[in-house]
mmCIF file of C-alpha atoms in Angstrom:
data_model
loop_
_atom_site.group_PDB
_atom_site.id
_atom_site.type_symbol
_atom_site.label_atom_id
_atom_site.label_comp_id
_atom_site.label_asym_id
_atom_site.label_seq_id
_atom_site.Cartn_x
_atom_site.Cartn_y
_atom_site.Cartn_z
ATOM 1 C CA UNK V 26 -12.753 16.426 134.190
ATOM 2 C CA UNK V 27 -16.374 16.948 134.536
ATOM 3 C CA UNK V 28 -16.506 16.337 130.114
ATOM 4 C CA UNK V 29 -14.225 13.125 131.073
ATOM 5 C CA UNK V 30 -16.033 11.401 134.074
ATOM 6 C CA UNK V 31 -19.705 12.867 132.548
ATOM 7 C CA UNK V 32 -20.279 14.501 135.311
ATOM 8 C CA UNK V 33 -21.273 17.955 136.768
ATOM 9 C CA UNK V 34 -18.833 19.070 139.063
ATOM 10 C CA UNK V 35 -17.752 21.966 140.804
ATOM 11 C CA UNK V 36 -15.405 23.633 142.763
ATOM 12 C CA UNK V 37 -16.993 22.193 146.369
ATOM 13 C CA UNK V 38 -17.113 18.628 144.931
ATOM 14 C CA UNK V 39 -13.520 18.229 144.597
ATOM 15 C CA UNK V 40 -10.588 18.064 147.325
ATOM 16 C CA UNK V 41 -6.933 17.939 146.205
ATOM 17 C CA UNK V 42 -5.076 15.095 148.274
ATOM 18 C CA UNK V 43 -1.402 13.891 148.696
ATOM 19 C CA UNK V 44 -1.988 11.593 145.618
ATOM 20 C CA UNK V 45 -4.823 8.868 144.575
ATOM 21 C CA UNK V 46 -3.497 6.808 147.945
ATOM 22 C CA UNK V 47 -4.330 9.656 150.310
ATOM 23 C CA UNK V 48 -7.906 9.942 149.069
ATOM 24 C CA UNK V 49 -8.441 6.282 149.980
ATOM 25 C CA UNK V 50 -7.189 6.892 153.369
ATOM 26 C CA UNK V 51 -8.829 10.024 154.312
ATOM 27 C CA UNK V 52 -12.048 7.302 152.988
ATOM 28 C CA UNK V 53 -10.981 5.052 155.910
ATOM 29 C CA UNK V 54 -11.183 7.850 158.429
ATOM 30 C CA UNK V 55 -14.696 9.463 157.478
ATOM 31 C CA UNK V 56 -16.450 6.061 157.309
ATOM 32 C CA UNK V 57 -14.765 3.091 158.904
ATOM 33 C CA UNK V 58 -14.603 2.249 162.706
ATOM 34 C CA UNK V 59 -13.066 -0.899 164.157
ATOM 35 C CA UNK V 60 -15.622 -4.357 163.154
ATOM 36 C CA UNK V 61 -16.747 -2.600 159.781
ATOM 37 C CA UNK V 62 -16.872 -4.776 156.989
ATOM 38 C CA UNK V 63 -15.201 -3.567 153.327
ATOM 39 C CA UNK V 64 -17.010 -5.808 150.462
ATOM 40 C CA UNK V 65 -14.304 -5.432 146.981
ATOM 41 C CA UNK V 66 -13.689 -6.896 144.532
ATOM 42 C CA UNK V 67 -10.974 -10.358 144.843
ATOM 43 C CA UNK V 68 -8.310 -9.175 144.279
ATOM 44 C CA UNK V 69 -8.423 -6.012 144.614
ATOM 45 C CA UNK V 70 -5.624 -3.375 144.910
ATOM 46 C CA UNK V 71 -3.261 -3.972 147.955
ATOM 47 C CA UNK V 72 -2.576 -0.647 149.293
ATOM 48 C CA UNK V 73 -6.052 -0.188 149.708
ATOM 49 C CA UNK V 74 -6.521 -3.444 151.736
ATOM 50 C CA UNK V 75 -3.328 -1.547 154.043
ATOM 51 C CA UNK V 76 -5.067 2.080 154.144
ATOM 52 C CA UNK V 77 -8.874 0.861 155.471
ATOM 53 C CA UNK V 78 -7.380 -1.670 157.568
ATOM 54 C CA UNK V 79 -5.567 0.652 159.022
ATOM 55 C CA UNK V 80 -9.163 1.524 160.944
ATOM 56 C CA UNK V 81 -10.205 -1.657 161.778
ATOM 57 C CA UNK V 82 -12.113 -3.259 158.978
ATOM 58 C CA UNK V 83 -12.878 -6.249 157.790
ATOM 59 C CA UNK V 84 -12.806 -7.567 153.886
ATOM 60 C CA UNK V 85 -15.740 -9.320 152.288
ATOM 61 C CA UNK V 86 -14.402 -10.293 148.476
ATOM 62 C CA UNK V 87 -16.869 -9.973 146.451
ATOM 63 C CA UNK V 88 -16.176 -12.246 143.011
ATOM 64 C CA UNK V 89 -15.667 -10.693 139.554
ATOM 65 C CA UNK V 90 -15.882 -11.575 135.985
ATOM 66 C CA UNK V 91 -14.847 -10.412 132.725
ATOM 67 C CA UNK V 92 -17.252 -7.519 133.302
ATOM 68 C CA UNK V 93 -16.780 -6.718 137.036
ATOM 69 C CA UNK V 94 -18.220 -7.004 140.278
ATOM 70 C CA UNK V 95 -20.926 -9.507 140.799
ATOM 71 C CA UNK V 96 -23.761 -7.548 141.467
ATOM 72 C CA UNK V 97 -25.948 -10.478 142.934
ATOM 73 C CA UNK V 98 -22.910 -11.698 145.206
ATOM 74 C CA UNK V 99 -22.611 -7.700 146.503
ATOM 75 C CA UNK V 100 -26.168 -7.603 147.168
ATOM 76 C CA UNK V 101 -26.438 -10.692 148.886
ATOM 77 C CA UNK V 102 -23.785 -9.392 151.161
ATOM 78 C CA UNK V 103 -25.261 -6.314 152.218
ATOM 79 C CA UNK V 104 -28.946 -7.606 152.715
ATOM 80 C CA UNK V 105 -27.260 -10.588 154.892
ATOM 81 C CA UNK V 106 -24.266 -8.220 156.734
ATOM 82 C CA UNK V 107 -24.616 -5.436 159.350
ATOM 83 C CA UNK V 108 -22.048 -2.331 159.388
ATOM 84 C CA UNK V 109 -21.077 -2.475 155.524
ATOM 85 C CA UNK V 110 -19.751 0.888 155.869
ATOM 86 C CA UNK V 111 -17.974 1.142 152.274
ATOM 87 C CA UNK V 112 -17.596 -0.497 149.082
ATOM 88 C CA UNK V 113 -14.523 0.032 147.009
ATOM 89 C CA UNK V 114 -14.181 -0.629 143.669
ATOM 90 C CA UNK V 115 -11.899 -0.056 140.537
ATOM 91 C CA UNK V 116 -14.112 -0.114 137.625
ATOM 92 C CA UNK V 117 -11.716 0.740 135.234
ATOM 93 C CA UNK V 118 -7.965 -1.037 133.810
ATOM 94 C CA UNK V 119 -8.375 -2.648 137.844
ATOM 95 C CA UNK V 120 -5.332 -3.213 140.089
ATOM 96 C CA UNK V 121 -4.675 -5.843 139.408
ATOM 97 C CA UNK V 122 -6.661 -7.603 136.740
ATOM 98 C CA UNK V 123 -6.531 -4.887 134.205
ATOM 99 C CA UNK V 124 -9.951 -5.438 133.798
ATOM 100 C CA UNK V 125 -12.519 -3.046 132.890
ATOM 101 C CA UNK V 126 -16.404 -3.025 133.931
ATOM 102 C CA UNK V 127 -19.380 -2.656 131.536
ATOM 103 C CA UNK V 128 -21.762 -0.354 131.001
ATOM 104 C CA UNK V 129 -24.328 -1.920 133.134
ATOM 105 C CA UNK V 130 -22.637 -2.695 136.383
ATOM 106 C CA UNK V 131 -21.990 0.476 137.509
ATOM 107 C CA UNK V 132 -25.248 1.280 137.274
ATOM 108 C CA UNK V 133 -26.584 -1.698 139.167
ATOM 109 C CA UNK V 134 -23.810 -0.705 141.965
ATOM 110 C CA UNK V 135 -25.209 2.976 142.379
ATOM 111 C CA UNK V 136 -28.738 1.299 142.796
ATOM 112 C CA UNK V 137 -27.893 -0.663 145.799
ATOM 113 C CA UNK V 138 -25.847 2.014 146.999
ATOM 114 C CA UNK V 139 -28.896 3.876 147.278
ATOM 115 C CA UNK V 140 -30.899 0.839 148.401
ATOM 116 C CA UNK V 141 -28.740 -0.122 151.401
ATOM 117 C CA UNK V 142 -27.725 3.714 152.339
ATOM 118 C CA UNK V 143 -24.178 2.346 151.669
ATOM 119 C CA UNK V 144 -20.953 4.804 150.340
ATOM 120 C CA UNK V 145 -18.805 3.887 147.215
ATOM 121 C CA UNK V 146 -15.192 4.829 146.931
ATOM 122 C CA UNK V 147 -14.746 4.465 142.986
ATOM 123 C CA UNK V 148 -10.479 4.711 142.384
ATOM 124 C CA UNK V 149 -10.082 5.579 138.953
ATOM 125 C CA UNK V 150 -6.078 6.438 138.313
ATOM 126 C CA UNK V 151 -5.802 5.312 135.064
ATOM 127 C CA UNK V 152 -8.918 6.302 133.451
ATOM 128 C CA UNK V 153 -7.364 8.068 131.062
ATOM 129 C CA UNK V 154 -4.944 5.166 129.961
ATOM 130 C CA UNK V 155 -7.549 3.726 127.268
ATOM 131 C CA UNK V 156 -5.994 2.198 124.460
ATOM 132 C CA UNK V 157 -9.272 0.006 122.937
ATOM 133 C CA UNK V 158 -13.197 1.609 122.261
ATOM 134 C CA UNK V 159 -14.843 4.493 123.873
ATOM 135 C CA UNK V 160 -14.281 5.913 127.651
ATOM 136 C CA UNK V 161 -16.743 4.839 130.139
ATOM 137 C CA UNK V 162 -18.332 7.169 132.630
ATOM 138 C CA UNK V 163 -17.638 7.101 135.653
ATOM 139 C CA UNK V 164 -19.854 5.127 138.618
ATOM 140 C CA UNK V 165 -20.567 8.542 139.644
ATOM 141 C CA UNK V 166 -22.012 9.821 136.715
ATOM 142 C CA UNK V 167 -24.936 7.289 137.870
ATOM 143 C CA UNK V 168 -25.479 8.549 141.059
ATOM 144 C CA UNK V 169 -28.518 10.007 142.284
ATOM 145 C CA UNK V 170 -27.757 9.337 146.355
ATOM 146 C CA UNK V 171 -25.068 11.427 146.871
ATOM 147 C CA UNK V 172 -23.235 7.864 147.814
ATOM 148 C CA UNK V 173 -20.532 7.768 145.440
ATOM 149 C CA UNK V 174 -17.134 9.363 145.685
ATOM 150 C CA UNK V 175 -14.734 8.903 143.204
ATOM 151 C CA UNK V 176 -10.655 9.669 143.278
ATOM 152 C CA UNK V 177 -7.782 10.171 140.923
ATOM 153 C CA UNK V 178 -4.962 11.483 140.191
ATOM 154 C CA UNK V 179 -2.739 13.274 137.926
ATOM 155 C CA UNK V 180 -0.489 10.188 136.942
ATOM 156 C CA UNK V 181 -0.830 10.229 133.245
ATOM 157 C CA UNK V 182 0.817 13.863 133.884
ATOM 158 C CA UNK V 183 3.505 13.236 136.044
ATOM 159 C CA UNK V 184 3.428 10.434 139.140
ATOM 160 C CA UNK V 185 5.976 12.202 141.362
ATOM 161 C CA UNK V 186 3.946 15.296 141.631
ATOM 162 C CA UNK V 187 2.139 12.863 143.922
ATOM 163 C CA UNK V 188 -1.517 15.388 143.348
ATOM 164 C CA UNK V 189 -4.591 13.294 143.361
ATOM 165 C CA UNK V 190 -8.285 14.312 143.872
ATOM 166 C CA UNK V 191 -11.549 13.022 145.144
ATOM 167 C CA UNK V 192 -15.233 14.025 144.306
ATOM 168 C CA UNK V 193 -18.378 13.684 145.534
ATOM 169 C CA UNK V 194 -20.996 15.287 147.114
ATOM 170 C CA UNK V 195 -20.413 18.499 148.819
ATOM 171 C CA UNK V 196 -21.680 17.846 152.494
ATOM 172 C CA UNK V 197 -19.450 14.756 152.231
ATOM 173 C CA UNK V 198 -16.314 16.477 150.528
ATOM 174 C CA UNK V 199 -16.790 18.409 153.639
ATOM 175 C CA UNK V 200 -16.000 16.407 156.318
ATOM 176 C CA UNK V 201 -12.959 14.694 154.206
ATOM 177 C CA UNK V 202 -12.072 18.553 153.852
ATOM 178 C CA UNK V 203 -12.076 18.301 158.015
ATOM 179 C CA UNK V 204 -10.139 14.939 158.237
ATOM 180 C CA UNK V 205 -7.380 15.942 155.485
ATOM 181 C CA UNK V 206 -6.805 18.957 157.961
ATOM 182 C CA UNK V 207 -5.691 16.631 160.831
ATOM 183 C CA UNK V 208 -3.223 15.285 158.139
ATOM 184 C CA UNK V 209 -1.227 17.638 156.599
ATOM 185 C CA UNK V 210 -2.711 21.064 156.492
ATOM 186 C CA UNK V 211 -2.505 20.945 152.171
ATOM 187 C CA UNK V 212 -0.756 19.486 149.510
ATOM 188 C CA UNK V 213 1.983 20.723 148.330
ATOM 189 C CA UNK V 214 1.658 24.155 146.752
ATOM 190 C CA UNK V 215 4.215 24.216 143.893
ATOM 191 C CA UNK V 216 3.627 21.100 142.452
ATOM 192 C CA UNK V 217 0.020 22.283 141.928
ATOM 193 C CA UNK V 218 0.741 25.598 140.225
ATOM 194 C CA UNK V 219 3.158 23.421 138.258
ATOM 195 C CA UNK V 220 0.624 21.298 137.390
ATOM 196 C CA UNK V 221 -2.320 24.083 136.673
ATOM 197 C CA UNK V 222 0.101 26.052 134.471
ATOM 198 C CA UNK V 223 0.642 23.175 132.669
ATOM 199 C CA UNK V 224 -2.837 22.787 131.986
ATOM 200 C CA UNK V 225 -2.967 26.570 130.771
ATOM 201 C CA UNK V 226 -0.262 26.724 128.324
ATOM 202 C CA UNK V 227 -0.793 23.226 126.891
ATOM 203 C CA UNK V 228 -2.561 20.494 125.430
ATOM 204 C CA UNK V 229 -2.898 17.931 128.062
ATOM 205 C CA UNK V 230 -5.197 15.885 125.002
ATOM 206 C CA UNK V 231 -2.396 15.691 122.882
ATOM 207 C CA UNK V 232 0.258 14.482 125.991
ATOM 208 C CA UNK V 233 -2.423 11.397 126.923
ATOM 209 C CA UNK V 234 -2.327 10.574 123.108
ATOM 210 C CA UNK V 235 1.040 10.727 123.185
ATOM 211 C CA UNK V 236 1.679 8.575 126.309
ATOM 212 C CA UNK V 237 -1.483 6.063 125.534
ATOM 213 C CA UNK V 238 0.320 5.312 121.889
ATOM 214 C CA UNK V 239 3.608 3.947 123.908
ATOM 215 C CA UNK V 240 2.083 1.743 126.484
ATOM 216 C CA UNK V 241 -0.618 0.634 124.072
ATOM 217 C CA UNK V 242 2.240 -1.006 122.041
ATOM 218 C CA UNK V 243 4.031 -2.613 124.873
ATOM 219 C CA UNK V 244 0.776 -3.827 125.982
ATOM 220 C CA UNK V 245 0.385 -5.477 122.408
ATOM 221 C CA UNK V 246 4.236 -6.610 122.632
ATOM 222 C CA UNK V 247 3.378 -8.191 125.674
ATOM 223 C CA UNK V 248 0.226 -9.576 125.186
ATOM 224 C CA UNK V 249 1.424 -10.956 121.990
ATOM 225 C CA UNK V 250 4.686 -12.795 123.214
ATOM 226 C CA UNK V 251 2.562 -14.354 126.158
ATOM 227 C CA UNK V 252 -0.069 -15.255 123.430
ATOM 228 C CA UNK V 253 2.217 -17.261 121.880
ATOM 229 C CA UNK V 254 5.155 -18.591 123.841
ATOM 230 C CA UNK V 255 3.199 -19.500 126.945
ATOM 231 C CA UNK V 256 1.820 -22.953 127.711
ATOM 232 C CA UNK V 257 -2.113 -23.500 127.484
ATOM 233 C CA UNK V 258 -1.926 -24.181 131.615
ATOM 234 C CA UNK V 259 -0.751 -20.130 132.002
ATOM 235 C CA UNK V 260 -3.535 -17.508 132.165
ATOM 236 C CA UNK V 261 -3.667 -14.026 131.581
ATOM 237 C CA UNK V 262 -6.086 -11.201 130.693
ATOM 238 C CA UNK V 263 -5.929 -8.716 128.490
ATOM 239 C CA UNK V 264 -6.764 -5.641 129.271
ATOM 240 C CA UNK V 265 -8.003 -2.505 126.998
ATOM 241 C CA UNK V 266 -6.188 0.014 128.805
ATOM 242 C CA UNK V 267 -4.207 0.697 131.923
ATOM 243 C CA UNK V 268 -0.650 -0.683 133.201
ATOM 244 C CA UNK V 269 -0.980 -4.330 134.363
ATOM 245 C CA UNK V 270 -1.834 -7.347 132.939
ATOM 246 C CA UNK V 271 -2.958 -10.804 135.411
ATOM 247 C CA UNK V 272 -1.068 -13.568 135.437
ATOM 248 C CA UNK V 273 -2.673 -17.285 136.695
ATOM 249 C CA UNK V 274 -0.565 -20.082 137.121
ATOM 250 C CA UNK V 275 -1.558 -23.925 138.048
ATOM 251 C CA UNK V 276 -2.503 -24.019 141.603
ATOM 252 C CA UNK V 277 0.857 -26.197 142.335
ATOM 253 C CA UNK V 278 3.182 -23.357 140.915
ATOM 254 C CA UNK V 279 3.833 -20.642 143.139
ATOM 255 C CA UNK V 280 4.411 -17.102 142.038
ATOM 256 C CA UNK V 281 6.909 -16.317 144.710
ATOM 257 C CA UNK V 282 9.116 -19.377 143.408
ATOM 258 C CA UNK V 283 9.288 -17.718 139.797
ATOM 259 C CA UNK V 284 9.749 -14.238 141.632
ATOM 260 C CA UNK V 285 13.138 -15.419 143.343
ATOM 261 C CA UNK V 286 14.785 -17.044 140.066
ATOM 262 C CA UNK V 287 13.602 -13.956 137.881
ATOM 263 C CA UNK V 288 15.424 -11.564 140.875
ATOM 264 C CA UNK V 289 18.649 -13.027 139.485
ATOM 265 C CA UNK V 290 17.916 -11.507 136.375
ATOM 266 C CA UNK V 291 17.029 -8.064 137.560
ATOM 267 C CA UNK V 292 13.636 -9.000 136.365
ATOM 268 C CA UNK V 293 10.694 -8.466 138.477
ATOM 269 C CA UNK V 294 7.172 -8.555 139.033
ATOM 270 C CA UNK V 295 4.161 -8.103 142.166
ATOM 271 C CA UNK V 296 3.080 -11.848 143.304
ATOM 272 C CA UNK V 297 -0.426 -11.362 144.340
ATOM 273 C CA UNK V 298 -1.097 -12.946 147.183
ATOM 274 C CA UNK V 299 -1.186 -9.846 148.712
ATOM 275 C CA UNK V 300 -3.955 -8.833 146.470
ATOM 276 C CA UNK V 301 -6.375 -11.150 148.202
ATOM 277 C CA UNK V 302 -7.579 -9.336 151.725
ATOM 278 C CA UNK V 303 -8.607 -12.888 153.030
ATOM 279 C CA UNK V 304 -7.037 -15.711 151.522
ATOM 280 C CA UNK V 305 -3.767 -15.968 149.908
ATOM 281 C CA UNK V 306 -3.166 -17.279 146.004
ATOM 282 C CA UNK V 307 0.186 -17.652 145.138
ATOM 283 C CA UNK V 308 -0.333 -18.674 142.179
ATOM 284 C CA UNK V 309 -0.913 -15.433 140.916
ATOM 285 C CA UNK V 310 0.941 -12.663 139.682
ATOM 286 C CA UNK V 311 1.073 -8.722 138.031
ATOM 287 C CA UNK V 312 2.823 -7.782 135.296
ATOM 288 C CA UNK V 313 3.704 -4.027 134.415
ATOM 289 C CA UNK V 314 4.349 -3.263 130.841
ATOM 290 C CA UNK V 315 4.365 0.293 131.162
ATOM 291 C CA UNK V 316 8.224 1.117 131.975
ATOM 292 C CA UNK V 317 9.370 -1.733 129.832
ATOM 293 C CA UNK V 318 11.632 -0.739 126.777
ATOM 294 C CA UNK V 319 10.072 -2.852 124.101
ATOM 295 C CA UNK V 320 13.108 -4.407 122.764
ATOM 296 C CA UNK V 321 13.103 -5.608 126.658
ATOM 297 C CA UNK V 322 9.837 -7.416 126.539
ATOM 298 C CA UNK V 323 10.045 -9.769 123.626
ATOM 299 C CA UNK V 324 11.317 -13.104 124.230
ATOM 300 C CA UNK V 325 14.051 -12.812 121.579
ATOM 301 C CA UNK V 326 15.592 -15.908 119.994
ATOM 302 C CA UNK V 327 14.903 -19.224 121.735
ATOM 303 C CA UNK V 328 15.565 -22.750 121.192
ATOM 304 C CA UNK V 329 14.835 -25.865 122.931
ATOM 305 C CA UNK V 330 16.509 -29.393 123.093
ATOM 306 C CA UNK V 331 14.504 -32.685 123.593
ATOM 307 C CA UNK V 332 14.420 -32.209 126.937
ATOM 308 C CA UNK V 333 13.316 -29.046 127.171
ATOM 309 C CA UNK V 334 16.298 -27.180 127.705
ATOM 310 C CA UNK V 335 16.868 -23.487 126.647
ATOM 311 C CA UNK V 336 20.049 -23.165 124.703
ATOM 312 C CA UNK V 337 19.470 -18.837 124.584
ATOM 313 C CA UNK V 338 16.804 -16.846 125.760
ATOM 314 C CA UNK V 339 16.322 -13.301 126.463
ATOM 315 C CA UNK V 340 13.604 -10.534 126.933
ATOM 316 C CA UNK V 341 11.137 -9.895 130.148
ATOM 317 C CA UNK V 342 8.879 -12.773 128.938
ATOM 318 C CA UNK V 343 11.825 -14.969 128.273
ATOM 319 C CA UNK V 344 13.221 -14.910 131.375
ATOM 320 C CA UNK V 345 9.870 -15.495 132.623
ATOM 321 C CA UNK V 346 9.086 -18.316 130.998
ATOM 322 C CA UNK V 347 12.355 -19.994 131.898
ATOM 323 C CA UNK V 348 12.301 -19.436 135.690
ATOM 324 C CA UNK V 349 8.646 -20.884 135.180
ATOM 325 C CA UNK V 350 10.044 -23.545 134.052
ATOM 326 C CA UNK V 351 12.774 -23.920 136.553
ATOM 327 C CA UNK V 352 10.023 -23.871 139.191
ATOM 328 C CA UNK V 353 7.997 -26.868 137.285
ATOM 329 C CA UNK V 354 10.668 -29.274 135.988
ATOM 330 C CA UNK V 355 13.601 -28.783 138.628
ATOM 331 C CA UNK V 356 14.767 -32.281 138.046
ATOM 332 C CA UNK V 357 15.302 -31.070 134.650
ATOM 333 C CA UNK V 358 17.528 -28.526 134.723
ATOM 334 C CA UNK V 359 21.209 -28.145 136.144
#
């Protein structure tokens, strides 16, 4: 891990938790108290916004680019706010952007971490999920404060082991150690020898290659069908790694609309209004190419009448596109 992350862990760094989701709420109970205030990134992950709420916090969304957080935007929000108690952050394949930080934010992040006395909870799940360029370090590998936890989990090994882990430093790991206690005593037993003789008797290097060259080429399937079957007014990233791509539609459409109409279809995706702590943008939506077959992704054969019409359609993307549609032009259709 330590090789992975570049950093120099050891044993009293790192807890074991009830999955990557337990580590963020164990994060709520050693540092929030009711009227905190949470700055994240917009959007951010969802079941993060449910575990620190959970305590009594408050959400500042802090806006994000093609490269991450803004670090001016952050700053200005923790010289301006009292009781900024955490920061959270997913610098890498986000949930649910997909997007991945550079080289220098992180950096910048651990500085005013240190500046304003302020902790960092760093999720990183899908680190290892890198399809594009070299692995970043982790925000913690910058740390000279002591500020910065980090958590994971073992999901590129097997998600319903539910085993996760957070790091950071030892006086800290302490009192989550304390906290986690309260809880549920320890994680389950088996499913960590399981997971540690695993680790003994093979090459977990060669599994991640493995599992990395399937979702890399549904990621290109899909990225490639929405490149060129959806209209200019649609936007989406594209992200180098991870699960999820970001879908934008115009401001009038609303996700939840398409959601309903792609439900008759057994087709489904996360709208992501609930992605927004604060305010609520239906117009936006997550995609998950990662258990999608990829004969299930491509649009298949399509044709159109004058008036717009779909005589045959088929494929994730095609039914997507079609209950956009629907949504859009309902005057149209019959």
């Amino acid at each position: 891990m330590n090789e992975r992350l570049g950093t120099t862990f050891n044993k009293d760094n790192i807890l074991v938790t009830h999955g990557s989701q337990q580590g963020l709420d164990l994060s709520g109970k050693v540092f929030l108290d009711d009227g905190d205030i949470v700055p994240c990134e917009s959007p951010t992950y969802l079941a993060a916004i449910s575990a620190f709420k959970s305590y009594g916090c408050s959400f500042i969304e802090i806006p994000t680019d093609e490269n991450g957080m803004n670090m001016e935007a952050l700053e200005e929000v923790l010289n301006s706010t009292e009781n900024v108690k955490l920061i959270y952050v997913i610098p890498t394949f986000q949930n649910p952007t997909g997007k991945t930080w550079n080289l220098e934010r992180p950096k910048k992040l651990t500085e005013l971490s240190a500046k304003y006395n302020v902790a960092v909870v760093e999720d990183n799940p899908y680190n290892e999920f890198r399809f594009e360029r070299e692995t970043l370090p982790s925000i913690k590998s910058f740390d000279t404060a002591g500020n910065i936890l980090c958590t994971g989990s073992f999901l590129i090994f097997c998600p319903g082991f539910q085993i996760g882990w957070i790091t950071g430093d030892k006086d800290i790991i302490r009192k989550y150690v304390l906290v986690k206690q309260g809880t549920d005593l320890q994680c389950n037993t088996i499913a960590q020898m399981t997971i540690a003789e695993y680790l003994k008797r093979y090459d977990i290097d060669k599994h991640i290659r493995k599992i990395v060259k399937v979702y890399k080429k549904r990621r290109d399937i899909t990225i490639k069908c929405m490149e060129h079957y959806f209209p200019d007014n649609i936007e989406f990233t594209r992200p180098e790694g991870g699960l999820f791509t970001w879908i934008e539609l115009p401001e009038e459409i609303s996700a939840r609309e398409i959601l309903s109409k792609c439900l008759e279809r057994k087709i489904t995706f996360v709208p992501c209004g609930s992605f927004f702590p604060n305010r609520n943008r239906e117009n936006t939506f997550r995609i998950n190419y990662s258990n999608m077959p990829e004969d299930r992704i491509d649009l298949g054969n399509c044709d159109w009448n004058i008036y717009g019409r779909f005589y045959y359609f088929s494929g994730f993307i095609g039914y997507l596109l079609l209950a956009y549609y629907l949504v859009k032009y309902p005057l149209n259709w019959s």
